[in-house]
Tab-separated table of C-alpha atoms in Angstrom:
chain	number	residue	atom	x	y	z
A	1	MET	CA	-25.530	-9.483	-10.786
A	2	THR	CA	-24.365	-10.804	-14.133
A	3	LYS	CA	-24.565	-14.533	-14.592
A	4	PRO	CA	-21.834	-16.378	-12.649
A	5	LEU	CA	-19.977	-17.780	-15.762
A	6	THR	CA	-19.895	-14.345	-17.356
A	7	THR	CA	-18.669	-12.823	-14.157
A	8	ILE	CA	-15.854	-15.401	-13.896
A	9	VAL	CA	-14.774	-14.705	-17.487
A	10	ILE	CA	-14.698	-10.918	-16.922
A	11	PHE	CA	-12.848	-11.427	-13.613
A	12	LEU	CA	-10.212	-13.501	-15.404
A	13	LEU	CA	-9.948	-10.818	-18.093
A	14	LEU	CA	-9.422	-8.112	-15.517
A	15	PHE	CA	-6.990	-10.264	-13.569
A	16	CYS	CA	-4.865	-10.931	-16.688
A	17	ILE	CA	-4.735	-7.174	-17.502
A	18	ALA	CA	-3.830	-6.284	-13.936
A	19	PHE	CA	-1.157	-9.001	-13.752
A	20	LEU	CA	0.420	-7.887	-16.997
A	21	ALA	CA	0.274	-4.237	-15.876
A	22	GLY	CA	1.652	-5.138	-12.400
A	23	GLN	CA	4.952	-4.582	-10.772
A	24	THR	CA	8.036	-6.353	-12.153
A	25	GLY	CA	11.673	-6.447	-11.053
A	26	ILE	CA	12.726	-4.501	-8.006
A	27	PRO	CA	10.202	-1.874	-6.879
A	28	VAL	CA	10.821	1.479	-5.376
A	29	GLU	CA	9.571	2.760	-2.029
A	30	ASP	CA	8.181	0.249	0.350
A	31	GLY	CA	7.554	-2.502	-2.231
A	32	GLY	CA	10.955	-4.021	-1.602
A	33	GLU	CA	10.206	-4.292	2.097
A	34	PHE	CA	6.888	-6.110	1.316
A	35	LEU	CA	8.601	-8.488	-1.020
A	36	THR	CA	11.336	-9.226	1.584
A	37	VAL	CA	8.651	-10.001	4.136
A	38	ALA	CA	6.948	-12.281	1.661
A	39	ARG	CA	10.207	-14.205	1.269
A	40	LEU	CA	11.481	-14.264	4.821
A	41	GLY	CA	8.307	-13.762	6.922
A	42	GLY	CA	7.997	-11.246	9.697
A	43	THR	CA	6.325	-7.782	10.183
A	44	ASN	CA	6.217	-4.658	8.118
A	45	HIS	CA	6.889	-1.049	9.188
A	46	PRO	CA	4.644	0.640	11.715
A	47	PRO	CA	1.825	0.118	12.428
A	48	GLY	CA	2.732	-3.465	11.348
A	49	LEU	CA	0.066	-4.095	8.624
A	50	PRO	CA	-0.428	-7.701	9.780
A	51	LEU	CA	-3.031	-8.768	7.173
A	52	LEU	CA	-0.798	-7.500	4.389
A	53	SER	CA	2.281	-9.211	5.924
A	54	LEU	CA	0.513	-12.554	6.264
A	55	SER	CA	-1.096	-12.245	2.801
A	56	SER	CA	2.336	-11.464	1.259
A	57	ARG	CA	3.832	-14.502	2.983
A	58	VAL	CA	1.106	-16.784	1.699
A	59	SER	CA	1.498	-15.357	-1.853
A	60	TRP	CA	5.168	-16.344	-1.809
A	61	ILE	CA	4.425	-19.844	-0.547
A	62	LEU	CA	1.849	-20.294	-3.387
A	63	PHE	CA	3.484	-18.419	-6.260
A	64	GLY	CA	7.071	-17.621	-5.365
A	65	ARG	CA	8.635	-14.527	-6.775
A	66	GLU	CA	5.473	-13.622	-8.700
A	67	GLY	CA	3.326	-13.945	-5.571
A	68	LEU	CA	2.832	-10.276	-4.806
A	69	ARG	CA	2.135	-9.560	-8.437
A	70	VAL	CA	-0.636	-12.193	-8.296
A	71	LEU	CA	-1.980	-10.922	-4.922
A	72	PHE	CA	-2.397	-7.380	-6.068
A	73	ALA	CA	-3.798	-8.359	-9.471
A	74	LEU	CA	-6.402	-10.476	-7.639
A	75	SER	CA	-7.237	-7.577	-5.252
A	76	ALA	CA	-7.664	-5.106	-8.176
A	77	ALA	CA	-9.704	-7.503	-10.326
A	78	MET	CA	-12.032	-8.467	-7.372
A	79	ALA	CA	-12.559	-4.759	-6.532
A	80	LEU	CA	-13.462	-3.875	-10.060
A	81	ILE	CA	-15.837	-6.825	-10.287
A	82	LEU	CA	-17.685	-5.857	-7.033
A	83	ILE	CA	-17.857	-2.169	-7.782
A	84	ASN	CA	-20.146	-3.047	-10.724
A	85	ARG	CA	-23.532	-4.689	-10.174
A	86	LYS	CA	-23.996	-5.547	-13.854
A	87	PHE	CA	-21.706	-5.737	-16.819
A	88	SER	CA	-22.231	-4.555	-20.367
A	89	VAL	CA	-19.945	-3.827	-23.247
A	90	PRO	CA	-19.185	-0.193	-22.163
A	91	ILE	CA	-18.601	-1.262	-18.525
A	92	ILE	CA	-16.221	-4.042	-19.599
A	93	LEU	CA	-14.359	-1.630	-21.820
A	94	PHE	CA	-14.252	0.965	-19.015
A	95	THR	CA	-12.996	-1.397	-16.359
A	96	SER	CA	-10.396	-2.851	-18.678
A	97	GLY	CA	-9.071	0.503	-19.669
A	98	ILE	CA	-9.049	1.997	-16.226
A	99	ILE	CA	-6.439	-0.504	-15.013
A	100	LEU	CA	-3.926	0.931	-17.455
A	101	LEU	CA	-4.275	4.535	-16.304
A	102	PRO	CA	-1.255	5.556	-14.123
A	103	PHE	CA	-3.300	6.883	-11.222
A	104	LEU	CA	-4.922	3.506	-10.714
A	105	ASN	CA	-2.062	1.099	-11.244
A	106	GLU	CA	0.211	3.077	-9.064
A	107	ARG	CA	-2.254	2.804	-6.215
A	108	LEU	CA	-3.798	-0.635	-6.664
A	109	LEU	CA	-1.031	-2.586	-8.355
A	110	ALA	CA	2.039	-1.203	-6.689
A	111	TRP	CA	3.149	-3.378	-3.687
A	112	ASP	CA	1.805	-1.410	-0.816
A	113	ALA	CA	-1.151	-1.391	1.511
A	114	TYR	CA	-3.580	0.544	-0.730
A	115	GLY	CA	-4.694	-2.172	-3.175
A	116	PRO	CA	-5.994	-4.551	-0.407
A	117	LEU	CA	-7.402	-1.560	1.516
A	118	PHE	CA	-9.294	-0.486	-1.573
A	119	LEU	CA	-10.780	-3.955	-1.943
A	120	ILE	CA	-12.042	-3.905	1.672
A	121	PHE	CA	-13.823	-0.509	1.003
A	122	VAL	CA	-15.351	-1.904	-2.205
A	123	ILE	CA	-16.541	-5.056	-0.380
A	124	THR	CA	-18.180	-2.795	2.259
A	125	LEU	CA	-19.747	-0.610	-0.424
A	126	TYR	CA	-21.047	-3.745	-2.175
A	127	ARG	CA	-22.375	-5.381	1.047
A	128	LYS	CA	-23.710	-2.300	2.836
A	129	PRO	CA	-23.527	-4.103	6.183
A	130	ARG	CA	-25.468	-3.105	9.190
A	131	LEU	CA	-23.718	-2.161	12.408
A	132	GLY	CA	-23.192	-5.745	13.522
A	133	LEU	CA	-20.688	-8.638	13.281
A	134	GLU	CA	-20.018	-8.285	9.530
A	135	ALA	CA	-19.432	-4.592	9.727
A	136	GLY	CA	-17.136	-4.873	12.717
A	137	TYR	CA	-15.131	-7.737	11.120
A	138	LEU	CA	-14.624	-5.749	7.843
A	139	MET	CA	-13.476	-2.708	9.879
A	140	GLY	CA	-11.072	-4.911	11.785
A	141	LEU	CA	-9.605	-6.260	8.581
A	142	ALA	CA	-9.310	-2.742	7.131
A	143	LEU	CA	-7.464	-1.568	10.221
A	144	ALA	CA	-5.145	-4.655	9.949
A	145	ILE	CA	-4.150	-3.300	6.511
A	146	HIS	CA	-3.861	0.508	7.025
A	147	PRO	CA	-5.032	3.189	9.535
A	148	GLN	CA	-7.261	4.730	6.828
A	149	GLY	CA	-9.615	1.839	7.595
A	150	ILE	CA	-10.995	4.138	10.291
A	151	PHE	CA	-13.168	5.685	7.558
A	152	LEU	CA	-14.877	2.409	6.682
A	153	PRO	CA	-17.971	3.136	8.808
A	154	ILE	CA	-18.951	5.857	6.386
A	155	LEU	CA	-20.084	3.120	3.986
A	156	PHE	CA	-22.143	1.142	6.640
A	157	SER	CA	-25.928	1.169	6.351
A	158	TRP	CA	-26.238	2.361	10.005
A	159	LYS	CA	-29.440	0.458	10.548
A	160	LYS	CA	-29.918	-0.926	14.033
A	161	ASP	CA	-28.322	-4.273	14.593
A	162	SER	CA	-26.055	-5.087	17.477
A	163	ILE	CA	-23.311	-3.006	19.015
A	164	PRO	CA	-21.907	-5.933	21.023
A	165	ARG	CA	-21.701	-7.942	17.785
A	166	PHE	CA	-20.024	-5.022	16.027
A	167	ALA	CA	-17.477	-4.881	18.863
A	168	GLY	CA	-16.905	-8.697	18.657
A	169	GLY	CA	-16.339	-8.521	14.882
A	170	LEU	CA	-13.910	-5.581	15.309
A	171	VAL	CA	-11.918	-7.468	17.945
A	172	LEU	CA	-11.893	-10.544	15.642
A	173	GLY	CA	-10.591	-8.602	12.675
A	174	CYS	CA	-8.059	-6.584	14.733
A	175	SER	CA	-6.849	-9.815	16.452
A	176	LEU	CA	-4.572	-10.200	13.396
A	177	TYR	CA	-2.380	-7.698	15.215
A	178	LEU	CA	-1.497	-10.557	17.578
A	179	ALA	CA	0.666	-11.810	14.722
A	180	LEU	CA	3.157	-9.041	15.494
A	181	PRO	CA	4.289	-10.141	18.942
A	182	ILE	CA	3.975	-13.782	17.923
A	183	CYS	CA	6.249	-13.367	14.913
A	184	SER	CA	8.656	-11.215	16.995
A	185	ALA	CA	8.870	-13.738	19.880
A	186	SER	CA	9.372	-16.593	17.453
A	187	GLY	CA	12.440	-14.947	15.967
A	188	ALA	CA	11.076	-13.484	12.694
A	189	ILE	CA	14.005	-12.056	10.616
A	190	VAL	CA	12.086	-8.987	9.575
A	191	ASP	CA	11.032	-7.608	12.934
A	192	TRP	CA	10.205	-3.954	12.574
A	193	GLY	CA	9.971	-2.340	16.026
A	194	ASN	CA	10.667	-5.552	18.009
A	195	PRO	CA	6.954	-5.753	19.039
A	196	GLY	CA	7.539	-8.811	21.155
A	197	SER	CA	7.221	-6.758	24.409
A	198	PHE	CA	3.988	-4.913	25.358
A	199	ALA	CA	5.690	-1.456	25.291
A	200	ASN	CA	7.210	-2.088	21.766
A	201	PHE	CA	3.916	-3.536	20.592
A	202	LEU	CA	2.016	-0.384	21.541
A	203	ARG	CA	4.751	1.776	20.031
A	204	GLN	CA	4.525	-0.225	16.811
A	205	ILE	CA	0.728	-0.224	16.301
A	206	THR	CA	0.477	3.473	17.148
A	207	ALA	CA	3.379	4.280	14.761
A	208	GLY	CA	5.296	5.993	17.581
A	209	GLY	CA	8.500	6.291	15.492
A	210	TYR	CA	6.748	8.126	12.768
A	211	ARG	CA	5.259	10.626	15.228
A	212	GLU	CA	8.680	11.310	16.571
A	213	VAL	CA	10.076	12.022	13.084
A	214	TYR	CA	7.115	13.638	11.324
A	215	GLY	CA	5.054	14.821	14.334
A	216	SER	CA	5.835	18.502	13.727
A	217	SER	CA	4.367	18.375	10.207
A	218	MET	CA	1.165	16.616	11.256
A	219	GLY	CA	-1.965	18.678	11.709
A	220	ASN	CA	-0.579	21.872	10.279
A	221	LEU	CA	-3.331	22.080	7.569
A	222	SER	CA	-0.713	23.239	5.076
A	223	ILE	CA	-1.968	25.010	1.960
A	224	ASN	CA	0.790	23.282	0.020
A	225	SER	CA	-0.491	19.883	1.086
A	226	ILE	CA	-4.008	20.758	0.046
A	227	ILE	CA	-2.845	21.944	-3.414
A	228	LEU	CA	-0.793	18.795	-3.911
A	229	HIS	CA	-3.736	16.598	-2.939
A	230	LEU	CA	-6.166	18.443	-5.138
A	231	THR	CA	-3.708	18.278	-8.052
A	232	VAL	CA	-3.523	14.467	-7.699
A	233	ILE	CA	-7.340	14.325	-7.762
A	234	TRP	CA	-7.580	16.545	-10.765
A	235	ASN	CA	-5.087	14.315	-12.611
A	236	MET	CA	-7.488	11.443	-11.882
A	237	PHE	CA	-10.326	13.239	-13.490
A	238	TRP	CA	-8.526	14.571	-16.544
A	239	PRO	CA	-8.760	13.834	-19.355
A	240	VAL	CA	-11.322	11.047	-19.599
A	241	LEU	CA	-13.144	10.683	-16.280
A	242	LEU	CA	-14.322	14.298	-15.727
A	243	LEU	CA	-17.427	14.031	-17.965
A	244	PRO	CA	-18.598	10.623	-16.760
A	245	ALA	CA	-18.035	11.631	-13.092
A	246	VAL	CA	-20.126	14.819	-13.593
A	247	ILE	CA	-22.891	12.874	-15.204
A	248	GLY	CA	-22.694	10.255	-12.446
A	249	THR	CA	-22.923	12.931	-9.773
A	250	VAL	CA	-26.051	14.387	-11.351
A	251	ARG	CA	-27.610	10.957	-11.657
A	252	LEU	CA	-26.845	10.098	-7.941
A	253	PHE	CA	-28.184	13.422	-6.898
A	254	LYS	CA	-31.517	12.525	-8.539
A	255	GLU	CA	-31.653	8.845	-7.639
A	256	ASN	CA	-29.450	8.039	-4.664
A	257	ARG	CA	-28.551	11.087	-2.570
A	258	ARG	CA	-27.709	8.955	0.432
A	259	LEU	CA	-24.874	7.224	-1.517
A	260	LEU	CA	-23.708	10.580	-2.913
A	261	MET	CA	-23.565	12.058	0.619
A	262	LYS	CA	-21.445	9.054	1.785
A	263	LEU	CA	-19.080	9.421	-1.132
A	264	GLY	CA	-18.746	13.148	-0.354
A	265	ILE	CA	-17.910	12.423	3.320
A	266	LEU	CA	-15.387	9.757	2.187
A	267	PHE	CA	-13.832	12.346	-0.172
A	268	ILE	CA	-13.480	14.860	2.647
A	269	GLY	CA	-12.176	12.196	5.084
A	270	ASP	CA	-9.453	11.272	2.600
A	271	LEU	CA	-8.374	14.948	2.396
A	272	LEU	CA	-8.351	15.234	6.176
A	273	PHE	CA	-6.260	12.127	6.565
A	274	VAL	CA	-3.596	13.610	4.265
A	275	LEU	CA	-3.617	16.969	5.990
A	276	ILE	CA	-3.623	15.740	9.654
A	277	ILE	CA	-1.835	12.364	9.519
A	278	ASN	CA	0.127	12.045	6.316
A	279	PRO	CA	1.024	15.539	4.964
A	280	MET	CA	4.572	14.421	4.142
A	281	ALA	CA	3.127	12.145	1.401
A	282	ALA	CA	0.743	14.677	-0.080
A	283	GLY	CA	0.793	14.586	-3.820
A	284	THR	CA	2.262	11.111	-4.073
A	285	SER	CA	0.831	7.739	-5.092
A	286	GLN	CA	0.465	6.953	-1.406
A	287	THR	CA	-2.524	9.227	-0.998
A	288	ALA	CA	-5.989	9.864	-2.565
A	289	VAL	CA	-6.868	6.076	-2.531
A	290	LEU	CA	-10.316	6.743	-1.082
A	291	SER	CA	-10.767	9.633	-3.430
A	292	LEU	CA	-10.017	7.154	-6.232
A	293	LEU	CA	-12.893	4.985	-5.003
A	294	VAL	CA	-15.245	7.925	-5.066
A	295	ILE	CA	-14.165	8.911	-8.553
A	296	LEU	CA	-14.524	5.391	-9.923
A	297	VAL	CA	-18.073	5.016	-8.486
A	298	LEU	CA	-19.113	8.347	-9.939
A	299	SER	CA	-17.586	7.570	-13.279
A	300	LEU	CA	-19.132	4.181	-13.543
A	301	THR	CA	-22.469	5.626	-12.623
A	302	GLY	CA	-21.939	8.161	-15.374
A	303	ILE	CA	-21.011	5.518	-17.958
A	304	CYS	CA	-24.181	3.605	-17.047
A	305	ALA	CA	-26.220	6.784	-17.502
A	306	ILE	CA	-24.584	7.506	-20.899
A	307	GLU	CA	-25.212	3.928	-21.998
A	308	LYS	CA	-28.858	4.126	-20.909
A	309	TRP	CA	-29.277	7.206	-23.029
A	310	ARG	CA	-27.531	5.757	-26.067
A	311	ARG	CA	-25.487	2.570	-26.164
A	312	SER	CA	-23.110	3.824	-28.839
A	313	ALA	CA	-22.352	6.869	-26.773
A	314	GLY	CA	-21.504	4.594	-23.811
A	315	ILE	CA	-19.118	2.541	-25.971
A	316	VAL	CA	-17.462	5.841	-27.167
A	317	ALA	CA	-17.049	7.081	-23.558
A	318	ALA	CA	-15.634	3.747	-22.457
A	319	GLY	CA	-13.418	3.507	-25.541
A	320	ALA	CA	-11.954	6.896	-24.607
A	321	VAL	CA	-10.746	5.367	-21.293
A	322	ILE	CA	-9.076	2.496	-23.094
A	323	ALA	CA	-7.392	4.980	-25.514
A	324	ALA	CA	-6.186	7.107	-22.651
A	325	GLY	CA	-4.917	4.027	-20.858
A	326	MET	CA	-2.808	3.113	-23.854
A	327	ILE	CA	-1.623	6.617	-24.511
A	328	TYR	CA	-0.717	7.451	-20.887
A	329	TRP	CA	0.477	3.907	-20.026
A	330	ASN	CA	3.524	4.093	-17.746
A	331	PRO	CA	4.895	0.879	-16.170
A	332	LEU	CA	5.430	0.843	-12.480
A	333	PRO	CA	9.057	1.769	-11.676
A	334	ASP	CA	11.592	-1.055	-11.757
A	335	GLN	CA	14.924	-0.003	-10.196
A	336	SER	CA	16.702	-3.277	-11.010
A	337	ASP	CA	19.353	-1.496	-13.154
A	338	ASP	CA	19.952	1.229	-10.509
A	339	VAL	CA	20.317	-1.374	-7.801
A	340	ILE	CA	22.796	-3.405	-9.862
A	341	GLU	CA	24.738	-0.198	-10.632
A	342	CYS	CA	24.766	0.727	-6.956
A	343	PHE	CA	26.046	-2.632	-5.635
A	344	ALA	CA	28.048	-4.198	-8.478
A	345	PRO	CA	31.210	-2.165	-7.781
A	346	ALA	CA	31.255	-3.098	-4.092
A	347	PRO	CA	34.200	-5.319	-3.168
A	348	LEU	CA	33.473	-8.776	-1.691
A	349	GLU	CA	32.301	-8.808	1.930
A	350	SER	CA	31.569	-5.089	1.966
A	351	ILE	CA	29.511	-3.400	4.760
A	352	ILE	CA	27.323	-0.766	3.115
A	353	PHE	CA	25.391	1.906	5.094
A	354	LEU	CA	22.555	3.321	2.944
A	355	SER	CA	20.685	6.599	3.378
A	356	ASN	CA	18.371	6.008	0.431
A	357	ASN	CA	15.451	3.710	1.355
A	358	ASP	CA	14.858	2.816	-2.288
A	359	PHE	CA	18.367	1.383	-2.481
A	360	LEU	CA	18.126	-0.176	1.034
A	361	TYR	CA	14.946	-2.080	0.204
A	362	GLY	CA	16.150	-2.720	-3.311
A	363	GLY	CA	19.275	-4.215	-1.808
A	364	TRP	CA	17.068	-6.419	0.439
A	365	VAL	CA	15.337	-7.758	-2.665
A	366	MET	CA	18.681	-8.351	-4.349
A	367	LYS	CA	20.194	-10.128	-1.305
A	368	TYR	CA	17.340	-11.754	0.537
A	369	VAL	CA	14.788	-12.397	-2.237
A	370	ASP	CA	16.883	-13.030	-5.390
A	371	ASP	CA	19.853	-14.471	-3.396
A	372	LYS	CA	22.467	-12.292	-5.060
A	373	ARG	CA	25.493	-10.787	-3.343
A	374	PRO	CA	25.154	-12.910	-0.137
A	375	ASP	CA	28.554	-11.588	0.880
A	376	ILE	CA	27.564	-7.907	1.478
A	377	VAL	CA	26.039	-6.525	4.658
A	378	LEU	CA	23.253	-3.957	4.284
A	379	LEU	CA	22.623	-1.361	7.045
A	380	ALA	CA	20.859	2.026	7.160
A	381	THR	CA	22.444	5.309	8.239
A	382	GLY	CA	19.116	6.415	9.751
A	383	ASN	CA	18.247	3.253	11.579
A	384	PHE	CA	20.511	1.554	14.118
A	385	SER	CA	17.690	-0.514	15.700
A	386	GLY	CA	18.773	-3.795	17.067
A	387	TRP	CA	16.667	-5.833	14.701
A	388	PHE	CA	18.366	-4.246	11.640
A	389	GLU	CA	21.625	-5.499	12.934
A	390	ARG	CA	20.278	-8.938	13.876
A	391	MET	CA	18.845	-9.275	10.340
A	392	ALA	CA	22.328	-8.513	8.957
A	393	THR	CA	24.220	-10.878	11.245
A	394	TRP	CA	21.642	-13.600	10.708
A	395	PHE	CA	22.973	-14.025	7.185
A	396	ASN	CA	26.555	-12.820	7.894
A	397	PRO	CA	27.213	-14.004	11.464
A	398	GLU	CA	30.946	-13.218	11.253
A	399	VAL	CA	30.255	-9.472	11.121
A	400	ASP	CA	30.802	-7.616	14.447
A	401	LEU	CA	28.038	-5.033	15.027
A	402	SER	CA	28.256	-5.150	18.789
A	403	SER	CA	29.052	-1.488	19.331
A	404	SER	CA	26.009	0.381	20.668
A	405	VAL	CA	25.071	4.015	21.146
A	406	LEU	CA	26.392	4.008	24.760
A	407	ASP	CA	29.742	2.669	23.429
A	408	VAL	CA	30.258	5.683	21.156
A	409	GLY	CA	28.222	8.433	22.894
A	410	ASP	CA	24.832	8.945	24.354
A	411	TYR	CA	21.282	9.698	23.359
A	412	SER	CA	21.670	13.453	23.928
A	413	MET	CA	23.728	13.671	20.772
A	414	SER	CA	22.249	14.396	17.398
A	415	ARG	CA	21.071	11.579	15.119
A	416	GLY	CA	23.698	12.486	12.479
A	417	GLU	CA	26.592	12.492	14.935
A	418	LEU	CA	25.518	9.170	16.427
A	419	ALA	CA	25.261	7.642	12.936
A	420	ASN	CA	28.843	8.794	12.092
A	421	ARG	CA	30.239	7.434	15.360
A	422	LEU	CA	28.502	4.107	14.896
A	423	ILE	CA	29.749	3.758	11.312
A	424	ASN	CA	33.319	4.558	12.500
A	425	ALA	CA	32.947	1.920	15.233
A	426	THR	CA	31.856	-0.618	12.636
A	427	VAL	CA	35.020	0.175	10.640
A	428	GLN	CA	37.169	-0.437	13.706
A	429	ASP	CA	35.327	-3.628	14.718
A	430	ASN	CA	35.632	-5.122	11.243
A	431	PRO	CA	39.122	-4.331	10.040
A	432	THR	CA	39.118	-6.937	7.279
A	433	ARG	CA	35.896	-5.717	5.669
A	434	PRO	CA	35.514	-2.668	3.334
A	435	VAL	CA	32.909	-0.208	4.804
A	436	PHE	CA	30.983	2.260	2.636
A	437	ALA	CA	28.336	4.810	3.285
A	438	ASN	CA	26.059	5.748	0.409
């Protein structure tokens, strides 16, 4: 590789760019949940994502409110360092510019599972481990971040080593899942799925709740999902990565067909995961992460080939990436103003039922992370799990949320009807508090 001092300087450059381009304020989607876990501790939504939960908590301990921004900038910078064996002026320009492109920062810098997962895949691509202890441990870590870690063996060298050692490494990495029942049993405030019992633990790590809600859409091989996924991939290629990726593909076909085959399988695996497991997110920033890895490897190979042919041409090709990054730059969404607008009019000591997850998690950030509006109680119209209510009463113990499903009806009723009845019961049990449903 490049000399250590040079590598450190380039790493710091990439980290600074990634940090400046990272998430600020109150994020949309699951980012607010991850930030709340960083502040309060606990477990994330199914399947639990223990490595991400623990890393988030450590980031808060070390860096406070900016912890997740630092964590994801470190992950992105490390991945871009390891994906390159050597650095030159065109490669430095390319890797600096690529961070600014929306398709990369919304996957690697947004507060979700995909940045750390991408790093594990890049480490595996860099290390090319045999089927032994190291390979098993990396796969265990990947699975402790996101289920897509199941595709990590595609990048193994598959030379004979030791299956028992691989199994041992896998168990070692996956043992992070023991954090879920331990945190739950110790009274973690954010306690998705209550995985303190064996039955709830299995339900959590297998994402049973998601299968109940989205199971009918899984495995349908929808044409619409395919089109959405391919549209996302095309937007990654266009306008500046298509030519380098084509040149990189040709070069790998001539010089390293084994790697090209692995990248092709990874590309197909990413598509299958979207179609079979996650079709509801097709076309969003929560998909095509593995395809992004494939595209970056092909594009970097292409930039190297262009530079080898003519250095000035390599600089022009890499400069085009920086120019595109500046032209198409789009900051990660910050919903701080919308959250303030949503909650500012609420009277003191309001109980608010939210149907919008962006506002729910945004409200968590406002209340639990930024310590604003400690008087309000935040609940979800679509989730009356016991831990949601315990989280609310932990900070507002005077609120009465004792009415259960069996107090207002039974489980044969529709989800919407039960929600309405439970909200009405909350109104009756808390006559001095204003209750709103948004």
